[in-house]
Amino acid sequence: MGMFCYQCEQTAKGTGCTAHGVCGKDPEVAALQDLLVEAVKGIARYAHCARQQGAKDPAIDAFALEALFATLTNVNFDAARFQAYLAQAAAIRDRAKALCESACRRAGKTCPDLACVAAWQPAADLNGLVRQGEEVTIQKRIDAFGDTVAGLQELIIYGIKGAAAYAYHARILGKEDDAFYALLHQLLDFVAQNPTDVNALVANALKTGELNLQAMALLDAANTAAYGHPEPTSVRVTPLKGKAILVSGHDLKDLEELLKQTEGKGIHVYTHGEMLPALAYPAFKRYKHLVGNYGSAWQNQQREFDDFPGAIVMTTNCLMRPKESYKARVFTCGPVGWPGCTHIQGHNFAPAIAAALAAPGFPADEPPKTITIGFARNAVLSVAGAVIDAVKKGAIRHFFLIGGCDGAKPGRNYYTDLAQAVPKDCLILTLACGKYRFNKLDFGDIGGIPRLLDVGQCNDAYSAVQIALALANAFNTDVNSLPLSIICSWYEQKAVAILLTLLHLGIKNIRLGPSLPAFLTPPVVGVLVEKFGIAPISTPAADLKAILG
C-alpha cells in the first residue's frame, strides 16, 4: 500500500512521502492518522454547533487536543494506540452529537444535516481501519480540489495541530480557556466542510495563528505559575559519574513527576533536546539530582541515545525509530508511542527508574562545560533599560531572532554560519531546538549583555513576541519598524503554528528555511510574499547584506 504525507520539512523529495515516511511512519499508521484527523473534524462539527447554542463538554475538548497531538510528526508510531484512539473518537462523536441535538432542541433550532459524520463507525479490526483511512487521505483531496486548495486546508490543519499540542501541555498543568476551545472547534468545523475559496482559506489560516497565540499564552501562564519565571542559568552539558535518566521532549509536568520519584535514589537526571529550558525554571532547581543537559537536538538521538548509559524518557516529539541496541531503555509518555517501547501510565515512572538502576550509568565525571540559558521575557525585560540605552548609543545595532526546529536535512548549517557571521554589535535571540546549531559557541557580550540570549522552548516564541512588543513600545514604534530580523527554521507542525501566529500579528519580512513547505503552492507563496514579505533563506552573506546593508 502507499501513502501521502507532506506535513514536515523533510518530506521525501520535497514533495511528499509516498512509500514510507522519512520520519519512520509506515503507510498503515499514516492511514490511521488521516482517519483520526477526519474523525476529529467530524466531532468538531457537532461541538461547534453545540457551542453556538451554549452547550459544551470538557471531555470533547480534551480528546480533540490529545488526538490531534498524536498525529504530529515524530510523536506516535504505534498502530494499536491509534486503533484505541479511533474507538474513543467514535464514542466522543456520539457524545458530541447528543450534546448538539439536545442544545438545538432547547433552542428551538434545527441541527445541521451531518448524516455522513454520524454514519462513520470504526472498523472492527486494524486492517479495516487502515482501509477506512485510505479513503480520506490528503491525496484524495488533492485530486478533488487541486494542490492549492488542499494545501491551504492542510496549512490550517497543521497549525491547529501545533496549537493543540501547546494547549495539551497547558491543560496538564490546569490552564484552559473556553475561548480557545470555541475557536478550535470553529476552525475544525470550517476545514471539515472542504472549503475551496482561497481567500477564506487564507483568512482562516491567519485565524489559526490567533488560535496558536492563545495556546502559547495559556502554556506560558501554566509553566510560569507552576515553576516560576525562567532566569539566567549556567547549565552543565557534560555528564557526571553515576546512574542516569535522560528526559527529552517538552512536557514539564512529566519531568517534575520523574524528579519527585527519583529523589534519593542515586540517579542523575539530564534534559535533552527541547527539555533543556526546564533547567532555568526556579522550581526545578530544588532537585539537586537534575544535573544538566546531555546531547543536542532530536535528529541526533539515535547516536546520543545509543551512547547514553541509562533510561530514556520521551515526553513528546521528536521520537525517531529506536535502534534495537537501546529500544528497551526508551519509555514513552502521553500521546507518544512506538511499538515495543514501554508506555508510562499515570506518571508512574517505576519502569524507567528500574531500567536506569539496571543500566551501567556513566563511569566517571567528564570535564565540566557549561552554557547559559533562561533569557525568557522577564529576564530580558528586567534589563530592558540597559538594552534600550545600548541601542540609542549605537552599541547594539540590530537584533536577530534565529531559531525554530532543527532537523537532519542538508542546508541547516546555514543557521550556524549565519549566527557566527552576525556582526559583534548585534544581539542574537534564539529558541527551540534550532539553537543547538550554535548554542555552545562563545558569542561574548555587549556591555555586559550576552550576545546570545536563549529564550527557551519553541512555545517560548510567545516570550520572544512579548520582548519584541515591549521594545516596540519603548521605542514608540511597531515591531516591523524595530531593528529586528526573524530568521526561522521549521520542521513540524508547531513551527507552522508559530509562523501563522507571527503572520496573524502582522509581522513581516520573515526569512524561512531551510526550504519552503511542500503544501504551499507557488500561488499561495506569492500571496504570502506580497502581503508579508516572507522570503526563503539564501546564503548567510547575502541575507546579512540584505538585512544590514
XYZ file of C-alpha atoms in Angstrom:
549
model
C 0.000 0.000 0.000
C 1.027 3.587 -0.499
C 0.591 6.793 1.499
C 0.854 10.521 1.087
C 2.183 12.862 3.765
C 3.888 16.222 3.399
C 3.352 17.756 6.825
C 7.064 18.047 7.744
C 10.014 19.845 6.206
C 11.930 16.635 5.475
C 9.185 15.133 3.311
C 10.604 12.924 0.558
C 11.996 14.787 -2.479
C 10.490 17.972 -1.058
C 7.069 16.949 -2.359
C 5.636 14.170 -0.168
C 6.297 10.758 1.356
C 4.504 8.142 -0.752
C 6.057 4.785 0.197
C 7.226 5.256 3.773
C 7.586 8.344 5.946
C 11.043 9.863 6.251
C 10.126 10.230 9.929
C 9.679 6.447 10.268
C 5.890 6.409 9.849
C 4.663 3.419 7.850
C 1.703 3.560 5.430
C -0.625 1.836 7.918
C -0.003 4.429 10.631
C -0.273 7.225 8.033
C -3.739 5.960 7.075
C -4.786 5.673 10.724
C -3.612 9.226 11.408
C -5.543 10.547 8.408
C -8.637 8.743 9.666
C -8.207 10.118 13.187
C -7.878 13.699 11.911
C -11.039 13.175 9.847
C -12.830 11.837 12.939
C -11.790 14.870 14.990
C -13.106 17.154 12.246
C -16.450 15.348 12.469
C -16.525 15.702 16.237
C -15.839 19.420 15.855
C -18.805 19.857 13.533
C -21.117 18.761 16.344
C -19.109 20.535 19.043
C -19.143 23.844 17.167
C -22.884 23.595 16.552
C -23.484 22.793 20.238
C -21.354 25.733 21.343
C -23.373 28.088 19.164
C -26.331 27.088 21.355
C -24.338 27.486 24.587
C -23.565 23.793 25.187
C -20.073 22.373 25.724
C -18.347 19.302 27.130
C -14.790 19.271 28.549
C -14.342 15.617 27.536
C -14.792 16.584 23.876
C -12.249 19.378 24.191
C -9.671 17.178 25.940
C -9.968 14.390 23.389
C -9.514 16.754 20.463
C -6.228 18.030 21.913
C -4.689 14.623 22.552
C -5.909 13.049 19.312
C -4.500 15.883 17.200
C -1.245 15.906 19.186
C -0.799 12.181 18.496
C -0.742 12.892 14.745
C 2.136 15.400 14.871
C 5.392 14.436 13.213
C 7.576 12.139 15.343
C 5.026 11.654 18.128
C 3.214 8.323 17.804
C 4.030 5.409 15.500
C 2.018 2.723 17.303
C -0.887 1.397 15.231
C -2.507 -0.234 18.263
C -2.629 3.117 20.052
C -4.355 4.688 17.036
C -6.860 1.851 16.988
C -7.747 2.771 20.566
C -7.930 6.484 19.706
C -10.323 5.736 16.853
C -12.631 3.684 19.076
C -12.622 6.589 21.526
C -13.269 9.028 18.668
C -16.491 7.225 17.742
C -17.699 7.378 21.345
C -16.790 11.067 21.638
C -18.510 11.742 18.286
C -21.711 10.169 19.611
C -21.387 12.242 22.777
C -20.927 15.422 20.734
C -23.900 14.504 18.521
C -26.162 14.037 21.541
C -24.945 17.334 23.020
C -25.625 19.153 19.755
C -29.091 17.682 19.298
C -30.055 18.435 22.890
C -28.805 22.016 22.639
C -30.630 22.598 19.352
C -33.895 21.229 20.765
C -33.672 23.535 23.764
C -33.004 26.480 21.463
C -35.775 25.532 19.052
C -33.231 25.203 16.255
C -32.742 22.535 13.617
C -29.436 20.671 13.772
C -27.338 20.767 10.588
C -27.507 17.650 8.457
C -24.389 15.754 9.476
C -25.533 12.295 8.447
C -22.170 11.498 6.858
C -20.377 12.285 10.119
C -22.847 10.298 12.185
C -22.700 7.314 9.847
C -19.000 6.578 10.291
C -18.224 3.670 12.562
C -14.692 2.403 13.185
C -13.970 -0.912 11.506
C -13.803 -3.967 13.709
C -10.118 -4.645 13.148
C -6.905 -2.828 12.338
C -6.892 -3.757 8.658
C -10.408 -2.406 8.308
C -9.416 0.861 9.949
C -6.480 1.188 7.582
C -8.821 0.706 4.617
C -11.095 3.415 6.017
C -8.100 5.706 6.374
C -7.134 5.130 2.752
C -10.463 6.697 1.752
C -9.714 10.035 3.461
C -6.095 10.673 2.541
C -4.620 14.051 1.676
C -4.041 12.759 -1.845
C -7.793 12.239 -2.255
C -8.382 15.928 -1.525
C -5.524 16.993 -3.790
C -7.158 15.005 -6.582
C -10.561 16.535 -5.806
C -9.655 20.184 -5.153
C -6.158 20.721 -6.552
C -2.824 21.411 -4.906
C -3.525 24.980 -3.804
C -6.851 24.394 -2.058
C -5.791 21.107 -0.466
C -2.502 22.697 0.621
C -4.289 25.591 2.299
C -6.657 23.167 4.033
C -3.611 21.308 5.336
C -1.916 24.566 6.372
C -4.878 25.211 8.670
C -4.880 21.635 9.989
C -1.139 21.693 10.679
C -1.458 24.993 12.515
C -4.337 23.562 14.550
C -2.229 20.502 15.378
C 0.574 22.709 16.698
C -1.819 24.805 18.777
C -3.459 21.644 20.132
C -0.077 20.364 21.292
C 0.611 23.542 23.263
C -2.904 23.577 24.719
C -2.492 19.914 25.719
C 0.557 20.800 27.819
C -1.237 23.778 29.363
C -4.243 21.626 30.236
C -1.997 19.088 32.006
C -0.962 21.957 34.280
C -4.551 23.089 34.842
C -4.695 26.049 32.425
C -7.579 26.135 29.954
C -9.617 28.817 28.225
C -13.069 28.256 26.812
C -12.456 30.869 24.119
C -9.599 28.722 22.840
C -11.809 25.642 22.564
C -14.547 27.644 20.843
C -12.126 28.843 18.168
C -10.543 25.375 17.867
C -13.886 23.766 17.037
C -14.860 26.669 14.781
C -11.717 26.240 12.670
C -12.039 22.463 12.554
C -15.685 22.843 11.540
C -14.622 25.209 8.761
C -11.998 22.899 7.288
C -14.209 19.810 7.756
C -16.542 21.227 5.106
C -13.757 21.130 2.488
C -13.850 24.863 1.696
C -12.443 25.859 -1.685
C -12.438 29.666 -1.578
C -8.767 30.657 -1.429
C -9.430 33.994 0.283
C -11.483 32.308 3.003
C -8.807 29.659 3.454
C -6.060 32.273 3.836
C -8.193 34.251 6.300
C -8.787 31.148 8.405
C -5.104 30.234 8.267
C -4.386 33.614 9.893
C -7.195 32.886 12.363
C -5.309 29.685 13.188
C -2.360 31.909 14.095
C -4.660 33.653 16.578
C -5.628 30.246 17.989
C -1.977 29.368 18.488
C -1.267 32.709 20.148
C -3.959 31.828 22.684
C -2.435 28.374 23.164
C 1.080 29.741 23.714
C -0.234 32.324 26.172
C -2.008 29.554 28.099
C 1.121 27.423 28.207
C 3.299 30.353 29.231
C 0.900 31.118 32.077
C 0.761 27.443 33.057
C 4.528 26.952 33.094
C 5.341 30.164 34.950
C 2.543 29.656 37.506
C 3.769 26.149 38.258
C 7.519 26.622 38.064
C 8.268 30.355 38.201
C 9.711 32.588 35.501
C 12.912 31.311 33.837
C 16.057 33.064 34.979
C 19.559 33.185 33.506
C 21.185 29.904 34.490
C 24.532 28.240 33.849
C 23.888 24.650 32.766
C 26.346 21.785 32.762
C 26.474 19.973 29.387
C 28.865 17.169 30.300
C 27.844 14.104 32.360
C 28.656 13.112 35.937
C 29.571 9.677 37.222
C 26.564 7.578 38.194
C 23.216 6.128 37.160
C 21.257 8.260 34.732
C 17.888 9.071 33.160
C 17.552 11.262 30.078
C 14.338 13.247 29.578
C 13.516 14.547 26.102
C 10.538 16.420 24.700
C 8.594 19.396 26.056
C 6.358 18.276 28.940
C 7.497 19.917 32.184
C 4.908 18.042 34.250
C 6.433 14.716 33.206
C 9.855 15.993 34.238
C 8.519 17.193 37.581
C 6.889 13.849 38.404
C 10.011 11.945 37.383
C 12.199 14.162 39.578
C 9.938 13.554 42.557
C 10.097 9.788 42.055
C 13.873 9.660 41.539
C 14.777 11.842 44.510
C 17.120 9.990 46.871
C 17.576 7.026 44.537
C 21.098 7.848 43.412
C 20.065 8.662 39.843
C 21.180 11.741 37.942
C 18.549 13.223 35.638
C 19.550 15.005 32.426
C 17.480 17.027 29.983
C 17.735 16.515 26.241
C 16.584 18.470 23.210
C 13.674 20.786 23.924
C 13.700 19.919 27.631
C 16.881 21.989 28.133
C 14.974 25.205 29.065
C 13.450 23.435 32.090
C 16.771 23.920 33.880
C 16.122 27.687 34.008
C 12.833 27.435 35.938
C 13.291 28.190 39.673
C 11.105 25.275 40.835
C 13.341 22.684 39.182
C 16.467 23.994 40.891
C 15.446 22.395 44.170
C 16.109 18.973 42.627
C 19.846 18.563 43.068
C 19.852 15.347 41.029
C 18.739 17.321 37.948
C 22.347 17.858 36.970
C 22.399 19.242 33.436
C 21.769 18.685 29.749
C 23.044 15.821 27.631
C 23.269 15.781 23.861
C 21.725 18.099 21.341
C 18.710 18.275 19.027
C 16.289 15.473 18.217
C 17.798 14.359 14.898
C 20.970 13.207 16.669
C 19.146 10.958 19.131
C 19.952 7.620 17.524
C 23.645 8.219 18.210
C 23.168 10.044 21.501
C 20.628 7.574 22.938
C 22.848 4.680 21.902
C 25.725 6.247 23.840
C 23.629 7.185 26.876
C 24.140 4.540 29.604
C 20.726 4.812 31.253
C 16.957 5.079 30.736
C 15.439 7.482 28.210
C 12.021 9.130 28.696
C 10.300 10.658 25.658
C 7.616 13.079 26.836
C 6.640 14.467 23.392
C 8.120 14.691 19.926
C 10.540 14.261 18.374
C 10.890 10.469 18.609
C 12.823 8.636 15.903
C 12.840 4.903 15.209
C 14.729 3.472 18.213
C 17.691 1.241 17.489
C 17.419 -2.269 18.887
C 20.518 -1.533 20.966
C 18.616 0.924 23.176
C 14.917 0.358 22.391
C 14.320 -1.472 25.707
C 15.569 1.625 27.548
C 13.090 4.013 25.839
C 9.906 4.910 27.724
C 7.121 6.993 26.184
C 4.607 9.314 27.850
C 1.274 10.942 26.986
C 0.490 10.867 23.262
C 3.945 9.471 22.346
C 4.286 5.876 21.212
C 6.459 3.357 19.402
C 5.587 -0.340 19.070
C 7.519 -2.359 21.619
C 8.534 0.595 23.807
C 7.121 0.680 27.347
C 4.471 3.364 27.759
C 4.333 5.180 31.107
C 0.831 5.203 32.570
C -0.358 7.850 35.001
C 3.076 9.353 35.667
C 4.270 6.078 37.202
C 7.932 6.130 36.221
C 8.868 2.956 38.114
C 9.756 1.042 34.901
C 12.123 3.808 33.765
C 13.693 4.061 37.221
C 14.267 0.293 37.303
C 15.879 0.424 33.864
C 18.171 3.265 34.968
C 19.275 1.357 38.058
C 19.959 -1.736 35.946
C 22.000 0.193 33.360
C 25.714 0.897 33.944
C 25.496 4.691 34.142
C 28.434 6.972 33.431
C 31.750 5.537 34.697
C 33.340 8.907 35.510
C 32.817 12.636 35.503
C 33.638 14.322 32.229
C 35.426 17.707 32.306
C 32.856 20.398 33.107
C 31.467 22.547 30.321
C 28.538 24.947 30.651
C 26.194 27.099 28.607
C 23.855 29.870 29.762
C 20.097 29.688 29.222
C 16.961 31.276 30.708
C 16.536 34.555 28.840
C 12.740 34.478 28.651
C 10.784 37.708 28.639
C 11.011 38.518 32.372
C 14.781 38.098 32.358
C 15.269 40.172 29.211
C 12.783 42.876 30.142
C 14.389 43.225 33.563
C 17.414 44.702 31.768
C 15.373 46.404 29.057
C 16.621 49.792 30.184
C 20.225 48.788 29.525
C 19.296 47.247 26.179
C 17.374 50.336 25.059
C 20.202 52.600 26.185
C 22.711 50.466 24.252
C 20.569 50.747 21.117
C 20.264 54.522 21.478
C 24.035 54.841 21.944
C 24.725 52.659 18.918
C 26.341 49.851 20.918
C 23.590 47.479 19.748
C 22.893 47.923 16.047
C 20.421 45.114 15.344
C 18.560 42.157 16.860
C 18.428 38.771 15.164
C 15.954 36.085 16.175
C 17.490 32.891 14.797
C 15.597 29.810 15.886
C 12.965 27.190 15.354
C 13.094 23.474 14.669
C 16.298 21.647 13.889
C 16.458 18.692 11.511
C 18.684 16.351 9.551
C 18.086 17.724 6.065
C 21.186 19.241 4.416
C 21.336 23.016 4.465
C 20.757 23.605 8.153
C 24.402 24.534 8.664
C 23.177 27.871 7.264
C 21.953 28.771 10.759
C 25.348 28.058 12.340
C 27.132 30.069 9.680
C 24.640 32.927 9.961
C 24.935 33.162 13.753
C 28.728 33.201 13.529
C 28.638 35.869 10.812
C 26.314 38.236 12.693
C 28.380 41.361 13.479
C 29.595 41.766 17.037
C 27.451 44.851 17.597
C 24.267 42.777 17.177
C 22.324 40.595 19.640
C 21.032 37.110 18.796
C 17.877 35.718 20.375
C 17.246 32.020 19.888
C 14.694 29.401 20.869
C 13.579 25.814 20.183
C 15.937 23.025 19.181
C 17.390 25.038 16.281
C 19.558 26.695 18.938
C 21.739 23.585 19.099
C 23.289 24.646 15.809
C 25.241 27.315 17.718
C 24.337 27.439 21.433
C 27.666 26.026 22.611
C 29.676 28.697 20.801
C 31.050 31.746 22.605
C 29.490 34.945 21.284
C 30.742 37.261 24.014
C 28.744 40.260 25.237
C 27.926 43.894 24.570
C 28.479 45.985 27.679
C 27.721 43.006 29.912
C 24.654 41.909 27.917
C 25.257 38.432 26.442
C 25.135 38.489 22.658
C 23.330 35.125 22.597
C 20.058 35.078 24.530
C 18.353 31.658 24.743
C 14.633 32.394 25.151
C 13.559 28.757 25.669
C 11.405 26.078 24.017
C 9.552 26.523 20.729
C 6.423 27.608 22.622
C 8.526 30.374 24.170
C 8.107 32.153 20.869
C 5.396 33.775 22.999
C 8.161 35.245 25.183
C 10.043 36.433 22.115
C 6.898 38.152 20.826
C 6.379 39.862 24.197
C 10.009 41.044 24.176
C 9.560 42.473 20.677
C 6.289 44.188 21.614
C 7.881 45.709 24.725
C 10.825 47.031 22.718
C 8.468 48.450 20.107
C 6.530 50.211 22.854
C 9.725 51.570 24.375
C 10.801 52.999 21.031
C 7.265 54.239 20.284
C 7.021 52.214 17.083
C 5.747 48.853 15.834
C 7.562 45.526 15.655
C 8.129 45.817 11.896
C 9.972 49.104 12.428
C 12.369 47.701 15.024
C 15.971 46.861 14.099
C 14.892 43.207 14.305
C 15.112 40.391 11.780
C 13.479 36.993 12.198
C 15.139 34.002 10.552
C 13.157 30.825 11.225
C 13.930 27.179 10.717
C 10.917 24.895 10.552
C 10.388 21.159 10.680
C 6.980 20.189 12.031
C 3.512 21.469 12.802
C 4.276 23.529 15.891
C 6.612 25.609 13.762
C 3.771 26.045 11.249
C 1.528 27.259 14.077
C 4.154 29.750 15.241
C 4.644 31.072 11.716
C 0.888 31.589 11.402
C 0.909 33.414 14.746
C 3.612 35.780 13.540
C 1.611 36.450 10.382
C -1.566 36.942 12.424
C 0.309 39.601 14.396
C 1.248 41.318 11.144
C 4.976 40.660 11.457
C 6.679 40.987 8.079
C 9.888 40.094 6.262
C 10.424 36.742 7.963
C 13.071 34.542 6.377
C 12.131 30.863 6.377
C 14.172 27.746 5.739
C 15.826 25.502 5.046
C 13.094 25.001 2.409
C 9.535 26.227 1.985
C 6.668 23.878 2.928
C 5.670 21.402 0.219
C 1.993 22.058 0.918
C 2.300 25.733 -0.098
C 1.953 26.071 -3.851
C 3.539 28.960 -5.809
C 0.274 30.969 -5.853
C -0.010 30.738 -2.048
C 3.657 31.595 -1.580
C 3.063 34.567 -3.871
C 0.279 35.810 -1.605
C 2.497 35.442 1.487
C 5.335 37.272 -0.233
C 3.052 40.092 -1.345
C 1.249 40.536 1.990
C 4.004 39.682 4.467
C 7.321 39.789 2.645
C 8.152 36.179 3.526
C 11.360 35.055 1.833
C 13.321 31.818 1.702
C 16.777 31.893 3.222
C 19.615 32.185 0.698
C 23.183 32.403 1.980
C 24.329 33.960 5.263
C 26.372 36.610 3.438
C 23.566 37.578 1.063
C 20.922 37.627 3.796
C 23.075 39.724 6.138
C 23.772 42.186 3.335
C 20.046 42.454 2.589
C 19.251 42.980 6.274
C 22.064 45.299 7.328
C 23.023 46.872 4.028
